[in-house]
Short mmCIF file of C-alpha atoms and ligand atoms in Angstrom, two decimals:
data_model
loop_
_atom_site.label_atom_id
_atom_site.label_comp_id
_atom_site.label_asym_id
_atom_site.label_seq_id
_atom_site.Cartn_x
_atom_site.Cartn_y
_atom_site.Cartn_z
CA MET A 1 24.10 -1.46 31.45
CA ASP A 2 23.48 -0.55 35.07
CA PHE A 3 21.36 -2.98 37.10
CA ASN A 4 21.88 -1.20 40.43
CA ASP A 5 19.57 1.35 42.04
CA SER A 6 20.95 4.61 43.37
CA LYS A 7 20.09 5.31 47.04
CA GLU A 8 17.13 7.47 46.00
CA GLN A 9 15.93 4.84 43.49
CA ALA A 10 16.16 2.08 46.12
CA GLU A 11 14.04 4.19 48.50
CA PHE A 12 11.49 4.84 45.78
CA ARG A 13 11.38 1.11 44.95
CA ALA A 14 10.75 0.26 48.62
CA GLU A 15 7.99 2.89 48.82
CA VAL A 16 6.29 1.55 45.66
CA ARG A 17 6.54 -2.04 46.84
CA ALA A 18 5.05 -1.18 50.24
CA TRP A 19 2.15 0.63 48.54
CA LEU A 20 1.52 -2.30 46.19
CA GLU A 21 1.59 -4.80 49.07
CA LEU A 22 -1.19 -2.78 50.72
CA ASN A 23 -3.28 -2.04 47.65
CA ALA A 24 -2.88 -4.94 45.19
CA ASN A 25 -2.85 -8.72 45.29
CA ARG A 26 0.31 -10.61 44.51
CA ARG A 27 0.17 -12.57 41.28
CA ALA A 28 -0.31 -16.24 42.09
CA ASP A 29 3.10 -17.90 41.58
CA GLU A 30 4.07 -14.84 39.54
CA VAL A 31 2.18 -16.19 36.55
CA GLN A 32 -0.09 -13.94 34.53
CA ILE A 33 -2.87 -15.88 32.90
CA MET A 34 -4.07 -14.46 29.60
CA ARG A 35 -7.79 -13.73 29.89
CA GLY A 36 -10.13 -12.00 27.45
CA GLN A 37 -10.51 -8.24 27.93
CA GLU A 38 -14.30 -8.37 28.02
CA GLY A 39 -15.67 -6.74 31.13
CA GLY A 40 -12.21 -5.93 32.41
CA TYR A 41 -12.16 -2.20 31.64
CA GLU A 42 -14.25 -1.12 34.62
CA ARG A 43 -12.02 -3.07 37.00
CA ALA A 44 -8.94 -1.67 35.24
CA LYS A 45 -10.24 1.92 35.49
CA ALA A 46 -10.98 1.55 39.20
CA TRP A 47 -7.46 0.21 39.76
CA TYR A 48 -5.81 2.97 37.77
CA LYS A 49 -7.77 5.71 39.57
CA LYS A 50 -6.31 4.35 42.81
CA VAL A 51 -2.83 4.50 41.27
CA ALA A 52 -3.41 8.09 40.11
CA ASP A 53 -4.83 9.19 43.48
CA ALA A 54 -1.70 7.82 45.16
CA GLY A 55 0.49 9.81 42.74
CA TYR A 56 1.98 6.85 40.86
CA ALA A 57 0.32 7.38 37.44
CA CYS A 58 2.54 8.46 34.54
CA LEU A 59 5.53 9.02 36.79
CA ALA A 60 7.70 10.64 34.10
CA TRP A 61 5.02 13.06 32.84
CA PRO A 62 4.99 16.69 34.03
CA LYS A 63 2.67 17.36 36.98
CA GLU A 64 0.50 19.80 35.00
CA TYR A 65 -0.40 16.95 32.63
CA GLY A 66 -1.39 14.54 35.40
CA GLY A 67 2.04 12.96 35.94
CA ALA A 68 4.38 12.92 38.92
CA GLY A 69 7.21 14.98 37.38
CA LEU A 70 9.76 12.20 38.04
CA SER A 71 12.13 10.44 35.62
CA GLN A 72 11.85 7.52 33.16
CA ILE A 73 13.81 5.38 35.58
CA HIS A 74 11.07 5.88 38.21
CA GLN A 75 8.60 4.64 35.61
CA VAL A 76 10.80 1.62 34.98
CA ILE A 77 10.96 0.86 38.71
CA TRP A 78 7.16 1.05 38.90
CA SER A 79 6.81 -1.34 35.92
CA GLN A 80 9.25 -3.82 37.46
CA GLU A 81 7.51 -3.82 40.83
CA VAL A 82 3.95 -3.90 39.52
CA ALA A 83 4.81 -6.95 37.38
CA ASP A 84 4.69 -9.09 40.54
CA PHE A 85 1.11 -8.05 41.30
CA ASP A 86 -2.23 -8.89 39.76
CA THR A 87 -3.07 -5.46 38.36
CA ALA A 88 -4.49 -4.06 35.15
CA ASP A 89 -1.93 -1.48 34.02
CA GLY A 90 -1.72 -3.09 30.55
CA TYR A 91 -5.23 -1.92 29.58
CA PHE A 92 -4.05 1.66 29.09
CA VAL A 93 -0.73 1.08 27.38
CA ILE A 94 -1.98 2.29 23.96
CA GLY A 95 -3.20 5.62 25.35
CA ILE A 96 -0.59 6.35 27.97
CA GLY A 97 2.29 4.61 26.21
CA ASN A 98 1.69 5.47 22.54
CA CYS A 99 -0.72 8.42 22.27
CA GLY A 100 0.31 10.38 25.38
CA PRO A 101 3.87 11.20 24.24
CA ALA A 102 2.57 12.44 20.84
CA VAL A 103 -0.07 14.62 22.50
CA GLN A 104 2.65 16.07 24.76
CA ALA A 105 4.96 16.69 21.82
CA PHE A 106 2.46 18.25 19.38
CA ALA A 107 -0.81 19.47 20.97
CA PRO A 108 -1.43 23.12 21.94
CA GLU A 109 -0.76 23.83 25.63
CA GLU A 110 -4.37 24.35 26.73
CA VAL A 111 -5.49 21.13 25.00
CA LYS A 112 -2.70 19.22 26.77
CA ARG A 113 -3.77 20.58 30.16
CA ASP A 114 -7.37 19.65 29.38
CA LEU A 115 -6.95 16.12 27.99
CA LEU A 116 -3.75 14.65 29.41
CA PRO A 117 -4.71 14.51 33.13
CA LYS A 118 -7.83 12.51 32.22
CA MET A 119 -5.71 10.17 30.10
CA ALA A 120 -3.15 9.84 32.90
CA SER A 121 -5.80 8.78 35.43
CA ALA A 122 -7.52 6.49 32.87
CA GLU A 123 -10.75 8.44 33.26
CA HIS A 124 -10.53 8.65 29.46
CA VAL A 125 -9.38 5.65 27.42
CA TRP A 126 -7.51 6.28 24.16
CA CYS A 127 -6.81 4.19 21.07
CA GLN A 128 -4.55 4.38 18.02
CA LEU A 129 -6.25 4.66 14.63
CA PHE A 130 -3.60 4.02 11.97
CA SER A 131 -4.29 0.75 10.08
CA GLU A 132 -6.84 0.55 7.28
CA PRO A 133 -8.08 -2.33 5.11
CA ALA A 134 -5.48 -1.45 2.44
CA ALA A 135 -2.82 0.10 4.69
CA GLY A 136 -1.19 -1.96 7.42
CA SER A 137 2.54 -2.58 6.94
CA ASP A 138 2.42 0.23 4.38
CA VAL A 139 0.46 2.52 6.71
CA ALA A 140 1.52 5.62 4.75
CA GLY A 141 -0.72 4.31 1.95
CA LEU A 142 -3.85 5.10 3.99
CA ARG A 143 -6.95 6.70 2.47
CA THR A 144 -9.00 8.19 5.32
CA ARG A 145 -9.47 11.82 4.23
CA ALA A 146 -9.44 14.93 6.44
CA GLU A 147 -10.68 18.12 4.75
CA PHE A 148 -10.59 21.58 6.25
CA ASP A 149 -14.06 23.09 6.50
CA GLY A 150 -13.97 26.68 7.75
CA ASP A 151 -12.70 26.30 11.32
CA LYS A 152 -12.71 22.51 11.67
CA TRP A 153 -11.74 19.29 9.91
CA LEU A 154 -14.15 16.69 8.55
CA LEU A 155 -13.00 13.07 8.49
CA ASN A 156 -14.29 10.40 6.13
CA GLY A 157 -13.02 6.86 5.71
CA GLN A 158 -12.37 3.62 7.58
CA LYS A 159 -9.85 2.27 10.07
CA ILE A 160 -9.51 -1.38 11.07
CA TRP A 161 -7.87 -3.52 13.79
CA THR A 162 -8.22 -0.61 16.25
CA SER A 163 -7.52 -2.19 19.65
CA GLY A 164 -9.89 -1.09 22.39
CA ALA A 165 -11.82 1.44 20.22
CA GLN A 166 -15.13 0.19 21.65
CA HIS A 167 -13.97 1.27 25.12
CA SER A 168 -12.24 4.48 24.02
CA ASP A 169 -13.21 8.11 24.48
CA TYR A 170 -10.48 9.55 22.23
CA GLY A 171 -8.06 8.36 19.59
CA VAL A 172 -5.00 9.51 17.71
CA VAL A 173 -5.83 9.22 14.02
CA LEU A 174 -3.60 9.43 10.95
CA THR A 175 -5.31 10.89 7.87
CA ARG A 176 -4.60 12.00 4.32
CA THR A 177 -4.98 15.74 3.84
CA ASP A 178 -3.27 16.07 0.45
CA PRO A 179 -3.44 13.21 -2.08
CA GLY A 180 -1.58 15.33 -4.65
CA VAL A 181 1.86 14.93 -3.05
CA SER A 182 3.97 11.83 -2.26
CA LYS A 183 2.35 9.49 0.21
CA TYR A 184 4.49 10.42 3.23
CA ARG A 185 4.09 14.18 2.71
CA GLY A 186 0.28 14.30 2.43
CA LEU A 187 -0.52 12.99 5.92
CA THR A 188 -1.75 14.85 9.02
CA LEU A 189 -2.16 13.50 12.57
CA PHE A 190 -5.12 14.47 14.79
CA MET A 191 -6.76 13.64 18.09
CA ILE A 192 -10.44 12.77 17.74
CA ASP A 193 -13.37 12.59 20.14
CA LEU A 194 -14.81 9.15 19.42
CA LYS A 195 -18.09 9.75 21.25
CA GLN A 196 -19.68 11.77 18.43
CA PRO A 197 -22.34 10.95 15.81
CA GLY A 198 -19.86 10.85 12.88
CA VAL A 199 -17.98 7.88 14.38
CA GLU A 200 -19.20 4.29 14.22
CA VAL A 201 -17.28 1.52 16.02
CA LYS A 202 -17.90 -2.12 15.10
CA PRO A 203 -16.12 -4.76 17.21
CA ILE A 204 -14.53 -7.69 15.34
CA LYS A 205 -14.98 -11.13 16.87
CA GLN A 206 -11.75 -13.12 16.90
CA MET A 207 -11.19 -16.85 16.66
CA ASP A 208 -10.36 -16.97 20.40
CA GLY A 209 -13.86 -15.65 21.16
CA GLY A 210 -12.66 -12.21 22.30
CA ARG A 211 -13.37 -8.81 20.79
CA HIS A 212 -10.03 -7.10 21.11
CA PHE A 213 -10.20 -4.84 18.09
CA ASN A 214 -12.63 -2.99 15.83
CA GLU A 215 -13.54 -1.42 12.54
CA VAL A 216 -14.03 2.34 12.94
CA PHE A 217 -15.95 4.34 10.33
CA PHE A 218 -15.81 8.13 9.97
CA ASN A 219 -18.71 9.88 8.29
CA ASP A 220 -18.12 13.66 8.41
CA ALA A 221 -16.62 13.21 11.88
CA VAL A 222 -15.65 16.62 13.27
CA VAL A 223 -12.18 17.48 14.56
CA PRO A 224 -11.40 21.00 15.81
CA ASP A 225 -8.20 22.47 14.42
CA ALA A 226 -6.85 22.64 17.99
CA TYR A 227 -6.82 18.81 17.94
CA ARG A 228 -4.26 18.76 15.10
CA LEU A 229 -1.00 17.14 16.21
CA GLY A 230 1.73 19.01 14.35
CA GLU A 231 1.79 20.69 10.97
CA VAL A 232 -0.63 19.96 8.15
CA GLY A 233 1.32 17.50 5.96
CA GLY A 234 3.66 16.66 8.86
CA GLY A 235 1.69 13.62 10.02
CA TRP A 236 4.35 11.05 9.10
CA GLY A 237 6.77 12.56 11.64
CA GLY A 238 4.02 12.47 14.28
CA ALA A 239 3.16 8.87 13.36
CA LEU A 240 6.80 7.81 13.76
CA HIS A 241 6.78 9.46 17.20
CA VAL A 242 3.75 7.32 18.16
CA LEU A 243 5.26 4.15 16.67
CA MET A 244 8.61 4.70 18.37
CA ASN A 245 6.90 5.02 21.74
CA GLU A 246 4.68 2.03 20.93
CA ARG A 247 7.77 -0.13 20.46
CA MET A 248 9.06 0.92 23.85
CA ALA A 249 5.68 0.57 25.57
CA ILE A 250 4.99 -2.93 24.24
CA SER A 251 8.50 -4.15 25.02
CA GLY A 252 7.52 -4.05 28.71
CA VAL A 253 4.15 -5.79 28.43
CA GLN A 254 4.47 -8.09 25.40
CA PRO A 255 3.96 -11.73 26.37
CA ASN A 256 6.64 -14.27 25.45
CA GLY A 257 5.02 -17.15 27.34
CA PHE A 258 8.12 -18.20 29.30
CA ALA A 259 6.85 -17.57 32.87
CA GLN A 260 3.72 -19.63 32.19
CA PHE A 261 5.71 -22.43 30.55
CA LEU A 262 8.13 -22.64 33.47
CA HIS A 263 5.20 -22.73 35.88
CA PHE A 264 3.54 -25.49 33.83
CA CYS A 265 6.76 -27.55 33.80
CA GLN A 266 7.36 -27.17 37.52
CA HIS A 267 3.82 -27.70 38.78
CA THR A 268 2.26 -30.31 36.48
CA GLU A 269 2.54 -34.09 36.63
CA VAL A 270 1.68 -36.52 33.84
CA ASP A 271 1.28 -40.19 34.85
CA GLY A 272 3.06 -39.42 38.13
CA GLU A 273 6.09 -37.76 36.46
CA ARG A 274 6.81 -34.05 36.72
CA VAL A 275 6.70 -32.40 33.29
CA ILE A 276 10.05 -30.73 33.94
CA ASP A 277 11.70 -34.18 34.25
CA ASP A 278 10.80 -35.05 30.66
CA PRO A 279 14.06 -34.57 28.68
CA VAL A 280 12.21 -33.26 25.60
CA VAL A 281 10.58 -30.58 27.74
CA ALA A 282 13.84 -29.77 29.55
CA ASP A 283 15.54 -29.24 26.19
CA ARG A 284 12.85 -26.76 25.09
CA LEU A 285 12.86 -25.09 28.48
CA ALA A 286 16.60 -24.45 28.28
CA SER A 287 16.34 -22.97 24.81
CA TRP A 288 13.40 -20.69 25.73
CA TYR A 289 15.12 -19.72 29.00
CA ALA A 290 18.11 -18.48 26.98
CA ARG A 291 15.86 -16.43 24.70
CA ASP A 292 13.89 -15.02 27.65
CA ALA A 293 17.13 -13.98 29.38
CA GLY A 294 18.36 -12.37 26.16
CA LEU A 295 15.11 -10.44 25.78
CA ARG A 296 15.21 -9.22 29.37
CA ASN A 297 18.78 -8.02 29.05
CA ALA A 298 18.14 -6.31 25.70
CA ASN A 299 15.17 -4.57 27.30
CA TRP A 300 17.37 -3.47 30.21
CA ARG A 301 19.92 -2.08 27.79
CA MET A 302 17.21 -0.04 26.07
CA LEU A 303 15.82 1.22 29.39
CA THR A 304 19.30 2.17 30.60
CA ALA A 305 19.79 4.18 27.40
CA ILE A 306 16.39 5.88 27.79
CA ALA A 307 17.07 6.69 31.44
CA GLY A 308 20.22 8.42 30.22
CA GLY A 309 18.21 10.60 27.82
CA GLY A 310 18.36 8.31 24.75
CA VAL A 311 15.45 7.24 22.54
CA PRO A 312 13.94 3.75 22.11
CA GLY A 313 16.15 1.94 19.63
CA ALA A 314 15.91 -1.12 17.43
CA GLU A 315 16.25 -3.45 20.47
CA ALA A 316 12.46 -3.12 20.72
CA SER A 317 12.02 -4.49 17.17
CA LEU A 318 14.33 -7.36 18.04
CA GLY A 319 12.40 -8.02 21.25
CA LYS A 320 9.08 -7.91 19.44
CA LEU A 321 10.28 -10.34 16.75
CA VAL A 322 11.89 -12.89 19.09
CA GLY A 323 9.29 -12.62 21.87
CA ALA A 324 6.23 -12.96 19.63
CA VAL A 325 7.61 -16.01 17.79
CA MET A 326 8.61 -17.66 21.07
CA ASN A 327 5.16 -16.96 22.54
CA GLN A 328 3.51 -18.83 19.68
CA GLU A 329 6.03 -21.70 19.76
CA ILE A 330 5.45 -22.20 23.50
CA ALA A 331 1.66 -22.18 23.12
CA ASN A 332 1.75 -24.70 20.25
CA PHE A 333 4.22 -26.98 22.04
CA SER A 334 2.24 -26.96 25.30
CA VAL A 335 -1.14 -27.66 23.74
CA ASP A 336 0.47 -30.44 21.69
CA TYR A 337 1.95 -31.83 24.92
CA TYR A 338 -1.53 -31.98 26.50
CA ASN A 339 -2.53 -34.52 23.79
CA GLU A 340 -6.33 -34.87 23.58
CA ALA A 341 -6.78 -32.53 26.55
CA GLY A 342 -5.35 -29.75 24.40
CA ALA A 343 -8.56 -29.65 22.41
CA ILE A 344 -10.67 -28.84 25.50
CA MET A 345 -11.55 -25.17 26.05
CA ASP A 346 -12.79 -25.05 29.63
CA ASP A 347 -11.08 -22.79 32.17
CA THR A 348 -12.33 -24.90 35.07
CA VAL A 349 -10.54 -28.09 34.00
CA ASN A 350 -7.67 -26.83 31.80
CA VAL A 351 -4.12 -26.55 33.09
CA LEU A 352 -3.36 -22.85 33.83
CA GLU A 353 -7.05 -22.06 33.27
CA GLY A 354 -6.71 -22.66 29.52
CA HIS A 355 -3.95 -20.09 29.09
CA PHE A 356 -2.12 -22.03 26.37
CA GLN A 357 -5.32 -22.98 24.51
CA ARG A 358 -6.23 -19.28 24.30
CA SER A 359 -2.68 -18.38 23.45
CA VAL A 360 -2.66 -20.79 20.47
CA LEU A 361 -5.55 -18.77 19.07
CA PHE A 362 -4.30 -15.26 19.95
CA SER A 363 -0.52 -15.57 19.58
CA PRO A 364 -0.53 -15.31 15.74
CA GLY A 365 -2.04 -11.82 16.19
CA ILE A 366 0.84 -10.72 18.41
CA ARG A 367 3.19 -11.45 15.52
CA LEU A 368 1.21 -8.92 13.44
CA ALA A 369 0.31 -6.21 15.96
CA GLY A 370 2.76 -3.30 16.12
CA GLY A 371 4.43 -4.47 12.88
CA THR A 372 4.71 -7.97 11.41
CA ASP A 373 7.76 -10.25 11.66
CA GLU A 374 8.79 -9.26 8.13
CA ILE A 375 8.56 -5.55 8.91
CA MET A 376 10.62 -6.06 12.10
CA ARG A 377 13.23 -7.87 9.96
CA ASN A 378 13.24 -4.96 7.50
CA ILE A 379 13.80 -2.48 10.36
CA ILE A 380 16.63 -4.58 11.82
CA ALA A 381 18.20 -5.08 8.38
CA GLU A 382 18.05 -1.43 7.37
CA GLN A 383 18.44 0.42 10.66
CA VAL A 384 20.70 -1.89 12.66
CA LEU A 385 22.72 -3.82 10.11
CA GLY A 386 22.84 -0.98 7.55
CA LEU A 387 21.78 -3.25 4.68
CA PRO A 388 20.38 -1.63 1.48
CA GLN A 389 16.77 -0.44 1.64
CA GLU A 390 14.18 -2.61 -0.05
CA PRO A 391 12.95 -1.11 -3.36
CA ARG A 392 10.25 1.55 -2.86
CA VAL A 393 8.58 1.84 -6.26
CA ASP A 394 6.13 4.56 -5.19
CA LYS A 395 8.85 6.88 -3.86
CA GLY A 396 8.33 10.50 -4.91
CA ILE A 397 5.15 9.75 -6.92
CA PRO A 398 2.04 11.80 -5.94
CA PHE A 399 -0.26 9.54 -3.90
CA ASN A 400 -3.18 9.92 -6.33
CA GLU A 401 -0.98 8.77 -9.25
CA ILE A 402 0.19 5.51 -7.61
CA PRO A 403 -1.37 2.61 -9.57
CA THR A 404 -3.83 0.76 -7.32
CA GLY A 405 -5.05 -2.01 -9.57
CA SER A 406 -8.68 -0.90 -9.16
C1 FAD B 1 -3.89 -7.96 17.82
C2 FAD B 1 -3.74 -6.78 16.90
C3 FAD B 1 -3.92 -5.50 17.38
C4 FAD B 1 -3.78 -4.40 16.52
N1 FAD B 1 -4.01 -3.15 17.02
C5 FAD B 1 -3.95 -2.08 16.19
C6 FAD B 1 -4.28 -0.77 16.68
O1 FAD B 1 -4.62 -0.58 17.84
N2 FAD B 1 -4.22 0.26 15.81
C7 FAD B 1 -3.84 0.10 14.50
O2 FAD B 1 -3.77 1.10 13.78
N3 FAD B 1 -3.54 -1.13 14.01
C8 FAD B 1 -3.60 -2.23 14.82
N4 FAD B 1 -3.32 -3.48 14.34
C9 FAD B 1 -3.00 -3.64 12.92
C10 FAD B 1 -1.53 -3.99 12.65
O3 FAD B 1 -0.73 -2.85 12.81
C11 FAD B 1 -1.47 -4.56 11.23
O4 FAD B 1 -2.18 -5.79 11.22
C12 FAD B 1 -0.05 -4.79 10.78
O5 FAD B 1 0.63 -3.58 10.64
C13 FAD B 1 -0.02 -5.56 9.44
O6 FAD B 1 -0.84 -4.96 8.49
P1 FAD B 1 -1.91 -5.82 7.66
O7 FAD B 1 -2.70 -6.63 8.62
O8 FAD B 1 -2.64 -4.86 6.77
O9 FAD B 1 -1.06 -6.83 6.79
P2 FAD B 1 -0.23 -6.48 5.39
O10 FAD B 1 0.48 -5.21 5.59
O11 FAD B 1 -1.28 -6.54 4.30
O12 FAD B 1 0.72 -7.68 5.33
C14 FAD B 1 0.36 -8.96 4.77
C15 FAD B 1 1.62 -9.82 4.75
O13 FAD B 1 2.59 -9.24 3.85
C16 FAD B 1 3.85 -9.03 4.54
N5 FAD B 1 4.47 -7.79 4.08
C17 FAD B 1 3.88 -6.58 3.92
N6 FAD B 1 4.80 -5.65 3.52
C18 FAD B 1 6.00 -6.30 3.45
C19 FAD B 1 7.31 -5.90 3.10
N7 FAD B 1 7.58 -4.63 2.76
N8 FAD B 1 8.30 -6.84 3.13
C20 FAD B 1 8.03 -8.13 3.47
N9 FAD B 1 6.77 -8.58 3.80
C21 FAD B 1 5.79 -7.67 3.80
C22 FAD B 1 3.45 -8.90 6.01
O14 FAD B 1 4.53 -9.22 6.86
C23 FAD B 1 2.31 -9.92 6.12
O15 FAD B 1 2.81 -11.22 6.30
C24 FAD B 1 -3.44 -4.59 15.16
C25 FAD B 1 -3.26 -5.90 14.68
C26 FAD B 1 -3.40 -6.97 15.53
C27 FAD B 1 -3.22 -8.36 14.95
#
């Protein structure tokens, strides 16, 4: 692992920091409060246009696709510096972080030049349409059909849990094009224009009051063949490309709750005593500090490997598993610590503007999004520890012959 900047990297870091000091507000006490995403997209788009105009959007992407033609390490430096400021980069992580690399890898050249610059500047928002009511962990079991119709594809079916679809212009969608072969071989990946009559987006209201994700229905939705990402039947490879980049993208923005907990401990008094002086709290703080430090260093190791031309590895699954569990533990502990006040949901009187109350309600979802705890454990067991694969009873069976129980 190399924590030191080269001379050129140090200069770039100083330049980025100076620009951020002029154009963004510092995060109060370096604590990011979790707020609902409602109404935030317009502010986020305005911010990201400023970033793009200054030449800092998608630093590692080629210039012809709206990037800056720099390296992954420049992108890492940007992410590290921007973390100290109150900005809205996280709104576009699904498009730029997950979909963008797949579009670059698989779309025809003229489509890339048309769509990627607008993704890079956040003029267009993108979402990821993989999960379905009966296909989440087992996403290759999906049923949304794409059928070739002359010169275009027609999509029919339903996606669910699609984050940000109600704000999105385009999506990357995984479909079944051949149910007569085994489930992994009959899939094809496409880009889709979501602002068309054949697409209906229905937001889902969550228990925290927000509307983060959606159901998306396709009814003869049209996709030109030029929007196909890779070969017909090669969608599983494309999907893995998206998921691999998703793991890397979320490892930088996934909350683990530690910064907020430390802030709470240092700045809050109960009956005249600082919270941090309570030995029960100090014990928890030490344990979560160790996990936070471990996560940061594992993330650094992955970024160092990527900067050297490697690919995101299983550290991201480890980070997702540990960070998401810790995030929920911290939220539950803190709200419990508030006693009766923990039951109050009012930003104006709550400690940290109700961050932990909201987190109690949203943190279970973070343990599911991007792969559940159990799926992360399977990945670590099989791909890191080399343990035997879990039984896959549908292996090699044509998709339309797999018993469904209905
Ligand atoms: C906040 C949030 C945002 C999301 N955003 C998106 C998005 O933008 N796009 C998108 O496509 N999807 C999105 N999802 C969906 C997410 O990918 C799925 O929820 C996740 O993959 C789990 O699928 P499922 O909900 O169908 O649960 P299931 O797959 O039905 O799992 C149910 C339970 O069974 C367990 N289980 C399943 N298979 C195994 C196994 N092989 N071994 C052990 N245990 C197993 C699971 O761990 C879980 O506890 C989002 C979800 C959330 C919560």
